[in-house]
Structures are given as C-alpha cells and as structure tokens.
Amino acid sequence: MVFFTKMRGTMAFLSRTPISEYLIQDTHNLHVAAGWYILFDSLVHTLCHCLRWLDQGNLQLLWETPLGSNPSGRTGVFVLASTVIIVLPMTVFKKRINFEMRKYAHYFFWVFCICMTMHAPFWAWPNAGWCRIVFPLLLITYTLDAIYVKFFMTERIDTVTYRIVESGVELSMPVSARFQNNLPSGGYGYVMFPWVTRNQWHAFSLYENPLDGSIRHAFMAILGDWTKEVHLLTNEAKTARPLWISGPFPSPYSNALNFDNMICVASGIGITPAMSAIEAYKEYRRVSLVWTCRDASMLVFFLENAKLDEKGLNVIFYTGKDPLPPTIENYNARGVYMKIVRARPNLHDVIPNIVRNIDEFQDKLNPKSSKVMGHAQYASAKYVPRHSQEISVGQIVDSNLEEEECGDAPPHRETDGMATSANDPHPSDMLEEQVKDSRRISVARFGVSAQADLLEWRKRLSTWTTVGDNDEMNAGSFRGLIPERHLRIWEENKSSRDYITSKMPPSALKRWGFLYCGGRNPVLGALIKESKELGIPLHEEAFDW
C-alpha cells in the first residue's frame, strides 16, 4: 500500500476505469497509515530478534555475517534506521524540519527496499523468501510509474500569467488537450519553476477557468521559503516565464460526483479545490460552501473570482485582523446566498443547519425557471468574444469606470440573509448595459472583429430576457423561501440536529457528502466528528506533510 498510493500515473489511469469504484481515493491518509504500520512492525520484529539472539548469546549477528550465512542482522539494522528516517521527519518532527529536507529523507525508501531484498535468503520461502521477489518488483513498478509520469504526464507551459496578491501568487496556465481530457476538472499537479530551482516539484490543487476550459489555475500561498522566493521573483517585475507541470492527478475531491448534495469545507488556501468542485457540479448538483479564512487579501481575491452555487448555502468565517474593503463587506452576489461572519466556525451548529434547511425546503429551492436563470446569469461565461478570452466582462466594466466619473455606490440593505443593493437593476439589464458600455472601448482595445463578437453576444443575450422578474428573483435564490431564523446557519439551532436524526431517512443522508481541504486543524477535527455523528461520508485533502 505504501508504494501503490504514490504510483500517481497508475492511480490516474485507474481512476478513469470501473476499477476506480474499488479504490480508496484518500490515498494520502492510507499512505501515512501504512508508513506507521511499517515502523511499528519493524520495531517489534527487530526487538524480538535481538531478544532471541541475546538469549542464545549470538547478539554479534547484528553486525557480523558468518561465512555462508545471510546478512539478516546488518540489513535489519539498515531497514530499521531507514524507516525511522522516512517516517519521523514527516510526522513527529515536521514542524522542526523544513519540507525540502523531509522530502529528501523520504528517498531513503531505496535503502529500505534494497536491504529488504537481501534481508532473508530465498530458501526461507514462504516465511521470508518472498522478500527476494516482492521488493524488486515494487522498485521496478514504482520506477516505471515515475518514468511514465515524467515523460508522458509532464508538460512545459511556455507562457504563464502570474497574478500577484499579498498572500500569494495565482498561476494561469494554458494546458494541452491531453491534460484536459485526463481530468476535466479539479485534481492536483506538481509544479516546477526552472528559473527558481530545477530540483523542487511542489503539489498544488488545480481549478479550471469557467470561461476557457483549456486554462488551469493554481494558487500558491506563501507558506515556506520556496513559495516566498516565487512570490518575490514574480513581484519584482512582470514576468511570463515558463514552468513545468506534472498531472493532473485525482484528489479526494474527485468523490464529489458521488453526491447530490455536498458541503465543501475549506480552511485557508484549501478553497481552491472547493471552487473547482462548485464550478464543475453546480448545474446538476447542490454545492454549499463553508470557508474559514484569516487572510484578507486571499478572501478578496477569491470572492472577486467566485462562481458560487445559487442553490447552495455559503458562509465565510473571516478570522483575520485586517479590515475588509467595503466592496467585500457588502458583497453582493445576486441569486446566491453568501454571508461573511467575523467569528470562528462552530461546525456543530453550521453543518446540521445547512443539511436541515436544504432537505426541508428543497421543493421550494428547485424552481422550474432555475435552468433559464442559470443561462442568463452566466451568459458572460459562455459568450466572451474570442479575441478577448483573457479579459472578463468585469474587467471591461472596470476599464469604463476608470475612464468615466462615477457617483457614490448605492446603499446596501439586508433582506432575508441576502446582501443586496437598494437600486439593483434587472440582471439581464446589467448584462445589456455592460455590452453597451464595452462597445466604446472594444475597438481601441481588441479591434473591429472583437466589436463584432460583442454585438453577437448582445444578440444572443436577448434570448434570455423572457424570464419574469418574480421568477428570476426566486430562481435558485433563498429570498423569501426559507425563514430568516433558519438562514442564520452559523447560530445554534438544536432543532436542526433533531430534524436530521428523526425526520431524514437513511436514503436521504446517502445523497450527502462532506469534502474538506486545508490544514489538519480543529476545523477538520470538528468535521470528522460531524461526519461520524450524522452518518455522512467525509473525504479529506489535508495539508499535513
């Protein structure tokens, strides 16, 4: 298991076959458990041999190999030493040793396997002779898998768009058709910057661009020396220098498709796979989000780029000390329930409230017009001019705002848990105005053909103005559909847990799933507890290496 869980090429291939139904997706946890088992077994095995040799007066066999005998003593010492070097730095001492040193220590698995191959003679079969067959096979298969990944699942991105924020760097990478077909959404990849260091590959979650399926994004938070150097070099001067990426590889978030209702729980940079899952599954499933974030710049960055599920309940717990800009404090996502709460999350209250509200009011939350509203809301994502694929509608509007004198922002109010503007226009009118305003700058910035594309976009937009105002406001929205007292999902409501245990049948709970990404912290501990108490499966992608 400890080798199989790290055969990434093999796992990626099997994930696209029916065999994936029998595989454990949370491979990192399995890898850690297997490592601890090997260490414990090595300690017990070595102790028993030492006690036996001590009783027989042959303790010198630990370092001596009599003529014609097998070097079991010396190889056993090397096996135990290499196992300690592999396991302890990544677990017990991970906060005292930097990641690069801990990763290099992991390469002692070669010493482990070679010594295990010679540890017992072949004639000791079946008690120990299998070592001469099993461990060489493990090394060969692992090596072949690594070669396949390096030569057939690795590609160079010649031109990368780097977006710098205070807390990290977002990478925008145009990937090959092979990359897109292997895993249409989500997953993770290993990234290497040859202009930083050619010897370090680091794993990052990937999320796709909703406007262009050939673009993959990754967000690198500043967490260590390597990420600090990348942030410094990209921040010093504008650059588009290349990188290498291996992948994509499936992650625990690949289990999202097994559920009709899912709650993505994230802490910090763990929001990235959650955004990918929301974008991939929001059309036909219901995805709710619980995000804990203490970095103001990270929160602003992702909310500016968020495409949340209008059928889900979304709450962000901001635990940072820096003030949030007014545009975020009064964040308005029409048709989406989203609240920012300045407190630490209590999942014992939040999780049951989300499950109860969606299950109890699901008939009201599935209007027939939601499909039409979805098309109208994301018209910009489907019909961005081909000459301006890297320029979003928001950027076009922002450019107009910079050139024109704007008045004060309209006042905001709170209505049934929804942050809205008092003078919010009709969504289709907003898109119409964006297209109209953008015509003035389209010729100067993108050329005449781009203006023609914008006109075509405007023509297509007219087909989505047939939805009535009342239907549109309620399409997938929670305004007026759920009582206000229920929408305060971050507050205690004992009836929610009672509702789940007494009124929800087991068949309904089987349609639910929890997905987590982030550090191994109290949030994950609380989510594990909720998963056990409510009987809802949890798939975790924890950063604990």
XYZ file of C-alpha atoms in Angstrom:
545
model
C 0.000 0.000 0.000
C 2.764 2.447 0.856
C 4.120 2.174 -2.711
C 0.833 1.837 -4.576
C -0.567 5.043 -3.080
C 2.337 7.001 -4.609
C 2.129 5.464 -8.091
C 0.415 8.575 -9.413
C 0.388 7.595 -13.062
C -1.197 4.243 -12.274
C -3.776 5.823 -9.960
C -4.656 8.459 -12.574
C -5.178 5.749 -15.203
C -7.259 3.518 -12.933
C -9.423 6.485 -11.880
C -10.798 6.537 -15.441
C -11.813 2.853 -15.333
C -14.504 0.897 -13.431
C -11.720 -0.348 -11.134
C -11.830 3.098 -9.515
C -15.023 2.048 -7.732
C -12.924 -0.313 -5.626
C -10.043 2.054 -4.922
C -9.519 4.286 -1.910
C -9.454 7.872 -3.154
C -7.985 9.409 0.006
C -4.590 7.866 -0.751
C -2.508 10.173 1.431
C -4.184 9.004 4.633
C -3.674 5.403 3.538
C -0.013 6.144 2.784
C 0.541 7.641 6.246
C -1.219 4.740 7.967
C 0.894 2.230 6.010
C 4.078 4.092 6.968
C 3.245 3.981 10.662
C 2.417 0.272 10.415
C 5.783 -0.475 8.781
C 7.626 1.456 11.513
C 5.744 -0.347 14.299
C 6.253 -3.746 12.658
C 9.988 -3.047 12.149
C 10.437 -2.104 15.800
C 8.641 -5.227 17.092
C 10.423 -7.502 14.596
C 13.860 -6.103 15.482
C 13.201 -6.261 19.224
C 12.149 -9.918 19.050
C 15.249 -10.870 17.038
C 17.539 -9.039 19.472
C 15.954 -10.745 22.481
C 16.294 -14.159 20.817
C 19.942 -13.601 19.877
C 20.679 -12.223 23.335
C 19.196 -15.352 24.904
C 21.282 -17.535 22.564
C 24.441 -15.499 23.070
C 24.524 -14.516 19.378
C 23.949 -10.778 19.659
C 27.025 -10.206 17.449
C 24.899 -11.304 14.488
C 23.599 -7.718 14.417
C 26.900 -6.605 12.890
C 28.623 -9.827 11.870
C 27.850 -12.181 8.993
C 29.402 -15.656 9.440
C 30.602 -17.378 6.285
C 27.723 -18.968 4.402
C 25.002 -17.165 6.376
C 22.605 -14.395 5.345
C 23.313 -10.783 6.409
C 19.957 -10.502 8.183
C 21.402 -8.621 11.166
C 23.106 -5.810 9.278
C 20.310 -5.433 6.709
C 17.779 -5.364 9.537
C 19.647 -2.505 11.228
C 19.673 -0.544 7.966
C 15.971 -1.262 7.387
C 15.021 -0.005 10.845
C 17.239 3.091 10.550
C 15.869 3.989 7.108
C 12.286 3.504 8.310
C 12.861 5.919 11.196
C 14.431 8.464 8.827
C 11.470 8.165 6.448
C 8.615 8.299 8.963
C 9.559 10.561 11.860
C 10.601 13.741 9.973
C 7.268 13.746 8.095
C 5.239 13.248 11.260
C 6.749 13.914 14.669
C 9.363 16.470 13.599
C 7.614 18.074 10.621
C 7.384 21.471 12.346
C 11.109 21.484 13.137
C 12.439 20.358 9.747
C 11.756 22.197 6.503
C 9.829 20.454 3.755
C 12.786 20.022 1.383
C 14.828 18.105 3.977
C 11.862 15.947 4.915
C 11.224 15.138 1.274
C 14.872 14.185 0.691
C 14.685 11.944 3.768
C 11.844 10.088 2.072
C 14.245 8.902 -0.626
C 15.706 6.506 1.932
C 12.973 4.172 0.722
C 15.560 2.979 -1.806
C 17.808 1.881 1.072
C 14.787 0.268 2.713
C 13.860 -1.767 -0.365
C 17.406 -2.872 -1.254
C 18.096 -4.032 2.297
C 14.729 -5.812 2.495
C 15.586 -7.641 -0.744
C 18.715 -9.083 0.886
C 17.248 -9.466 4.359
C 16.257 -13.118 4.023
C 17.554 -15.933 1.772
C 15.356 -17.274 -0.989
C 15.367 -20.771 0.583
C 13.480 -19.288 3.582
C 10.304 -19.345 1.462
C 7.454 -18.992 2.341
C 8.266 -17.440 5.718
C 10.700 -14.814 4.415
C 11.960 -15.823 0.980
C 9.286 -13.703 -0.708
C 11.443 -10.618 0.059
C 13.714 -11.559 -2.873
C 10.734 -11.268 -5.263
C 8.339 -8.703 -3.811
C 10.684 -5.798 -3.146
C 12.449 -5.854 -6.536
C 9.004 -5.890 -8.169
C 7.947 -2.905 -6.068
C 11.023 -0.934 -7.090
C 10.575 -1.814 -10.771
C 6.866 -0.906 -10.907
C 7.394 2.306 -8.937
C 10.261 3.305 -11.233
C 8.237 2.578 -14.373
C 5.344 4.632 -12.997
C 7.667 7.562 -12.208
C 9.177 7.386 -15.710
C 5.711 7.369 -17.288
C 4.691 10.443 -15.270
C 7.875 12.357 -16.145
C 7.753 11.614 -19.880
C 4.035 11.289 -20.665
C 2.200 13.273 -17.963
C 4.513 16.270 -17.711
C 4.440 19.311 -19.965
C 6.018 22.720 -20.169
C 3.800 25.791 -20.050
C 5.728 28.282 -22.145
C 3.745 31.376 -21.186
C 2.242 31.677 -17.716
C 0.116 34.507 -16.381
C 1.103 35.398 -12.813
C -1.328 37.384 -10.709
C 0.267 38.702 -7.549
C -1.630 39.319 -4.328
C -0.331 39.969 -0.841
C -0.806 36.388 0.315
C 0.447 34.521 -2.737
C 0.509 34.071 -6.495
C -2.176 32.776 -8.843
C -0.932 30.860 -11.872
C -2.960 30.771 -15.094
C -1.725 28.023 -17.409
C -2.967 27.004 -20.874
C -2.734 23.213 -20.784
C -2.732 20.627 -23.550
C -5.688 18.586 -24.797
C -4.123 15.563 -23.084
C -4.189 17.394 -19.758
C -7.817 18.472 -20.222
C -9.041 15.024 -21.264
C -7.298 13.141 -18.465
C -9.180 15.089 -15.796
C -11.765 17.641 -16.987
C -11.946 19.416 -13.632
C -10.133 19.657 -10.316
C -7.301 17.395 -9.250
C -3.772 18.494 -8.459
C -0.428 18.777 -10.194
C 3.260 19.075 -9.358
C 4.827 22.364 -10.435
C 8.479 23.186 -11.046
C 9.906 26.622 -11.897
C 13.251 26.144 -13.697
C 14.142 29.797 -13.079
C 13.736 29.292 -9.317
C 15.175 25.809 -8.795
C 15.170 22.778 -11.059
C 15.136 20.229 -8.244
C 11.900 21.079 -6.438
C 8.446 19.952 -7.517
C 5.537 21.010 -5.318
C 1.908 19.882 -5.376
C -0.935 22.373 -5.875
C -4.677 21.973 -6.300
C -5.967 22.960 -9.730
C -9.166 24.698 -10.708
C -10.417 25.367 -14.200
C -11.252 28.674 -15.859
C -15.054 28.865 -16.326
C -14.572 30.966 -19.473
C -11.975 28.750 -21.121
C -11.677 25.020 -20.438
C -8.083 24.953 -21.685
C -6.903 27.157 -18.795
C -5.992 25.749 -15.409
C -5.320 27.863 -12.344
C -3.352 27.200 -9.180
C -2.954 29.470 -6.168
C 0.351 29.384 -4.297
C 0.027 30.728 -0.771
C 3.205 31.994 0.879
C 3.933 29.217 3.354
C 7.648 28.419 3.088
C 10.998 29.507 1.678
C 10.266 28.242 -1.826
C 6.884 29.967 -2.165
C 8.379 33.147 -0.703
C 11.051 33.129 -3.390
C 8.497 32.568 -6.155
C 6.377 35.436 -4.811
C 9.411 37.715 -4.597
C 10.650 36.974 -8.124
C 7.239 37.381 -9.732
C 6.528 40.529 -7.760
C 9.808 42.272 -8.618
C 8.927 42.679 -12.282
C 6.190 41.499 -14.612
C 7.084 38.071 -15.975
C 5.593 35.296 -18.077
C 8.426 32.803 -17.659
C 7.646 29.095 -18.127
C 7.039 26.288 -15.700
C 6.728 22.516 -15.838
C 3.648 20.733 -14.514
C 3.017 17.027 -13.931
C -0.557 15.822 -13.799
C -3.405 16.032 -13.477
C -3.858 13.551 -10.660
C -7.189 12.778 -8.955
C -7.711 14.059 -5.430
C -10.242 13.224 -2.702
C -12.423 15.950 -4.225
C -12.946 13.616 -7.177
C -15.549 11.919 -4.949
C -17.821 14.957 -5.324
C -19.686 13.405 -8.238
C -20.954 10.623 -5.961
C -23.267 13.006 -4.089
C -26.345 15.048 -4.989
C -25.791 17.408 -2.071
C -22.323 18.256 -0.845
C -20.785 20.651 1.635
C -17.300 21.826 0.772
C -15.458 22.831 3.931
C -12.190 24.675 3.419
C -9.610 26.439 5.529
C -7.217 28.956 4.027
C -5.859 28.015 0.616
C -7.984 24.861 0.718
C -10.631 26.931 -1.066
C -9.062 26.126 -4.472
C -10.413 22.555 -4.942
C -13.737 23.705 -3.498
C -14.045 26.355 -6.221
C -13.310 23.701 -8.837
C -15.991 21.385 -7.423
C -18.545 24.200 -7.338
C -17.839 25.165 -10.942
C -17.944 21.550 -12.130
C -21.081 20.355 -10.346
C -23.289 23.363 -9.553
C -25.507 22.896 -12.601
C -26.854 19.455 -11.692
C -25.977 19.130 -8.003
C -26.223 21.342 -4.950
C -22.914 22.562 -3.539
C -22.690 24.550 -0.300
C -19.516 26.188 0.967
C -18.093 26.746 4.454
C -14.771 28.573 4.295
C -12.554 29.715 7.159
C -10.070 32.392 6.141
C -7.850 34.766 8.106
C -6.098 36.402 5.147
C -7.968 39.443 3.868
C -6.170 39.566 0.511
C -6.934 35.906 -0.152
C -10.587 36.377 0.722
C -10.900 39.399 -1.564
C -9.112 37.609 -4.401
C -11.343 34.542 -4.398
C -14.601 36.418 -3.881
C -13.793 38.586 -6.884
C -13.436 35.399 -8.934
C -16.083 33.263 -7.215
C -18.838 31.448 -9.077
C -20.862 30.080 -6.182
C -23.791 27.708 -6.462
C -27.047 29.677 -6.328
C -28.795 26.578 -4.970
C -26.422 26.195 -2.013
C -25.821 27.913 1.304
C -22.464 29.661 1.539
C -20.854 31.123 4.636
C -17.349 32.508 5.108
C -15.823 32.814 8.563
C -13.271 35.607 8.489
C -10.873 35.317 11.427
C -8.267 37.878 10.358
C -7.485 41.202 11.985
C -7.100 43.307 8.839
C -10.201 45.264 7.772
C -12.047 44.131 4.680
C -12.747 46.623 1.880
C -16.340 47.939 1.680
C -16.935 46.090 -1.588
C -16.355 42.810 0.242
C -18.112 43.743 3.474
C -21.210 44.470 1.363
C -20.545 41.683 -1.117
C -23.475 41.251 -3.454
C -23.831 38.022 -5.414
C -27.276 38.157 -6.975
C -29.146 34.896 -6.724
C -26.559 33.449 -4.308
C -26.865 33.163 -0.546
C -23.497 34.139 0.899
C -22.645 35.567 4.307
C -19.357 36.741 5.799
C -19.218 36.131 9.549
C -16.439 37.561 11.706
C -16.027 34.602 14.041
C -14.545 31.149 14.257
C -16.795 28.429 12.854
C -18.734 26.075 15.061
C -19.407 23.193 12.699
C -21.551 21.525 15.343
C -24.133 24.210 14.501
C -23.300 25.099 10.896
C -23.332 21.625 9.322
C -26.727 20.438 10.695
C -28.295 23.800 9.829
C -27.211 23.546 6.195
C -28.365 19.938 5.854
C -31.705 20.620 7.517
C -32.507 23.781 5.541
C -31.758 22.247 2.166
C -33.600 18.998 2.912
C -36.651 20.641 4.485
C -37.087 23.343 1.850
C -35.736 21.517 -1.191
C -39.076 21.619 -3.030
C -39.097 25.408 -2.833
C -35.443 25.655 -3.835
C -35.883 23.910 -7.187
C -37.996 26.283 -9.311
C -38.595 25.382 -12.928
C -37.020 28.634 -14.041
C -33.659 27.936 -12.372
C -32.225 26.431 -15.555
C -33.153 29.546 -17.555
C -31.821 31.811 -14.846
C -28.579 29.890 -14.853
C -28.154 30.631 -18.553
C -28.914 34.312 -18.090
C -26.615 34.699 -15.115
C -23.656 33.124 -16.869
C -24.160 34.475 -20.343
C -20.841 36.257 -19.989
C -19.087 32.946 -19.295
C -20.471 31.311 -22.438
C -20.145 34.137 -24.950
C -16.970 36.024 -24.234
C -15.521 37.385 -27.502
C -12.915 35.057 -28.978
C -10.477 37.952 -29.343
C -10.610 38.764 -25.648
C -10.682 35.443 -23.855
C -8.372 36.708 -21.128
C -10.485 39.853 -20.493
C -13.605 39.280 -18.416
C -16.759 41.366 -18.519
C -15.856 42.701 -15.095
C -12.515 43.918 -16.416
C -14.214 45.664 -19.342
C -16.626 47.399 -16.994
C -13.765 48.305 -14.633
C -11.961 49.912 -17.555
C -15.010 52.060 -18.257
C -15.216 53.065 -14.625
C -11.629 54.252 -14.719
C -12.371 56.500 -17.695
C -15.709 57.865 -16.512
C -16.610 59.804 -13.398
C -18.698 57.603 -11.141
C -21.039 58.631 -8.367
C -21.280 57.095 -4.922
C -22.201 53.434 -4.643
C -25.878 52.792 -3.863
C -26.724 51.964 -0.278
C -26.958 48.301 0.723
C -29.540 46.558 2.790
C -30.027 43.066 4.200
C -33.073 41.079 3.106
C -33.627 37.538 4.337
C -29.961 36.867 4.696
C -29.140 38.271 1.250
C -26.766 41.201 0.797
C -28.403 43.334 -1.916
C -28.316 46.835 -3.304
C -31.321 49.105 -2.940
C -31.153 50.059 -6.605
C -30.025 46.789 -8.135
C -31.090 46.601 -11.781
C -32.519 43.580 -13.511
C -29.645 41.079 -14.177
C -30.351 40.972 -17.902
C -30.349 44.786 -17.940
C -26.952 44.731 -16.217
C -25.516 42.478 -18.891
C -27.124 44.637 -21.595
C -25.512 47.748 -20.132
C -22.138 46.021 -19.839
C -22.215 45.107 -23.507
C -23.389 48.591 -24.478
C -20.676 50.318 -22.438
C -17.979 47.965 -23.619
C -18.605 48.772 -27.311
C -16.879 52.112 -26.853
C -13.600 50.543 -25.737
C -13.763 47.321 -27.747
C -12.375 48.801 -30.978
C -9.459 50.538 -29.279
C -8.537 47.534 -27.157
C -9.455 44.453 -29.202
C -10.065 45.548 -32.814
C -13.079 45.716 -35.112
C -13.616 41.938 -35.151
C -13.864 41.936 -31.354
C -16.614 44.557 -31.574
C -18.487 42.251 -33.929
C -18.203 39.481 -31.348
C -19.624 41.768 -28.679
C -22.564 42.585 -30.939
C -23.158 38.867 -31.466
C -23.051 38.386 -27.713
C -25.644 41.144 -27.334
C -27.854 39.447 -29.912
C -27.698 36.147 -28.026
C -28.405 37.950 -24.760
C -31.850 38.998 -25.977
C -32.996 35.369 -25.828
C -32.695 35.379 -22.024
C -34.894 38.374 -21.254
C -38.135 36.391 -21.274
C -37.979 35.285 -17.632
C -40.373 37.195 -15.413
C -38.923 39.383 -12.662
C -40.621 37.391 -9.920
C -39.425 34.039 -11.213
C -35.954 35.384 -11.782
C -35.574 36.713 -8.267
C -36.580 33.341 -6.822
C -34.649 31.135 -9.253
C -32.281 29.211 -7.051
C -32.392 32.075 -4.531
C -33.258 31.782 -0.841
C -35.013 35.155 -0.596
C -38.476 34.610 0.838
C -38.210 30.810 0.625
C -36.591 29.967 3.964
C -37.439 31.737 7.235
C -34.806 34.223 8.365
C -34.226 32.378 11.625
C -33.175 29.299 9.642
C -30.866 31.254 7.341
C -28.598 32.278 10.200
C -26.828 28.954 9.776
C -23.839 29.935 11.902
C -26.011 30.183 15.034
C -27.142 27.359 17.285
C -30.396 25.656 16.334
C -30.899 22.416 18.250
C -33.930 21.514 16.163
C -31.693 21.051 13.090
C -29.839 18.091 14.558
C -33.104 16.608 15.791
C -34.571 17.019 12.319
C -31.691 15.089 10.721
C -31.763 12.206 13.205
C -35.546 11.835 13.390
C -37.027 13.013 10.065
C -34.384 12.330 7.427
C -34.376 8.697 6.245
C -31.023 6.932 5.695
C -31.624 7.030 1.936
C -31.656 10.847 2.053
C -28.416 11.014 4.040
C -26.703 8.780 1.475
C -27.105 11.556 -1.083
C -24.993 13.869 1.086
C -21.227 14.136 1.328
C -18.591 16.288 3.045
C -15.430 17.405 1.266
C -12.562 19.061 3.104
C -9.358 20.718 2.015
C -6.935 22.583 4.248
C -4.606 22.054 7.163
C -5.005 19.416 9.834
C -6.604 21.750 12.353
C -9.615 21.961 14.704
C -11.915 22.603 11.734
C -11.077 19.184 10.305
C -11.406 17.586 13.729
C -14.885 19.054 14.141
C -15.882 17.951 10.633
C -14.717 14.376 11.298
C -16.886 14.360 14.420
C -19.912 15.645 12.498
C -19.369 13.037 9.801
C -19.465 10.239 12.371
C -22.446 11.618 14.298
C -24.602 12.343 11.238
C -23.541 9.327 9.212
C -22.445 11.430 6.221
C -19.195 10.352 4.491
C -16.193 12.668 4.547
C -13.382 12.860 2.007
C -10.459 14.947 3.158
C -7.476 16.501 1.433
C -5.441 17.640 4.414
C -2.158 19.537 4.171
C -0.201 17.671 6.836
C 3.126 16.973 5.152
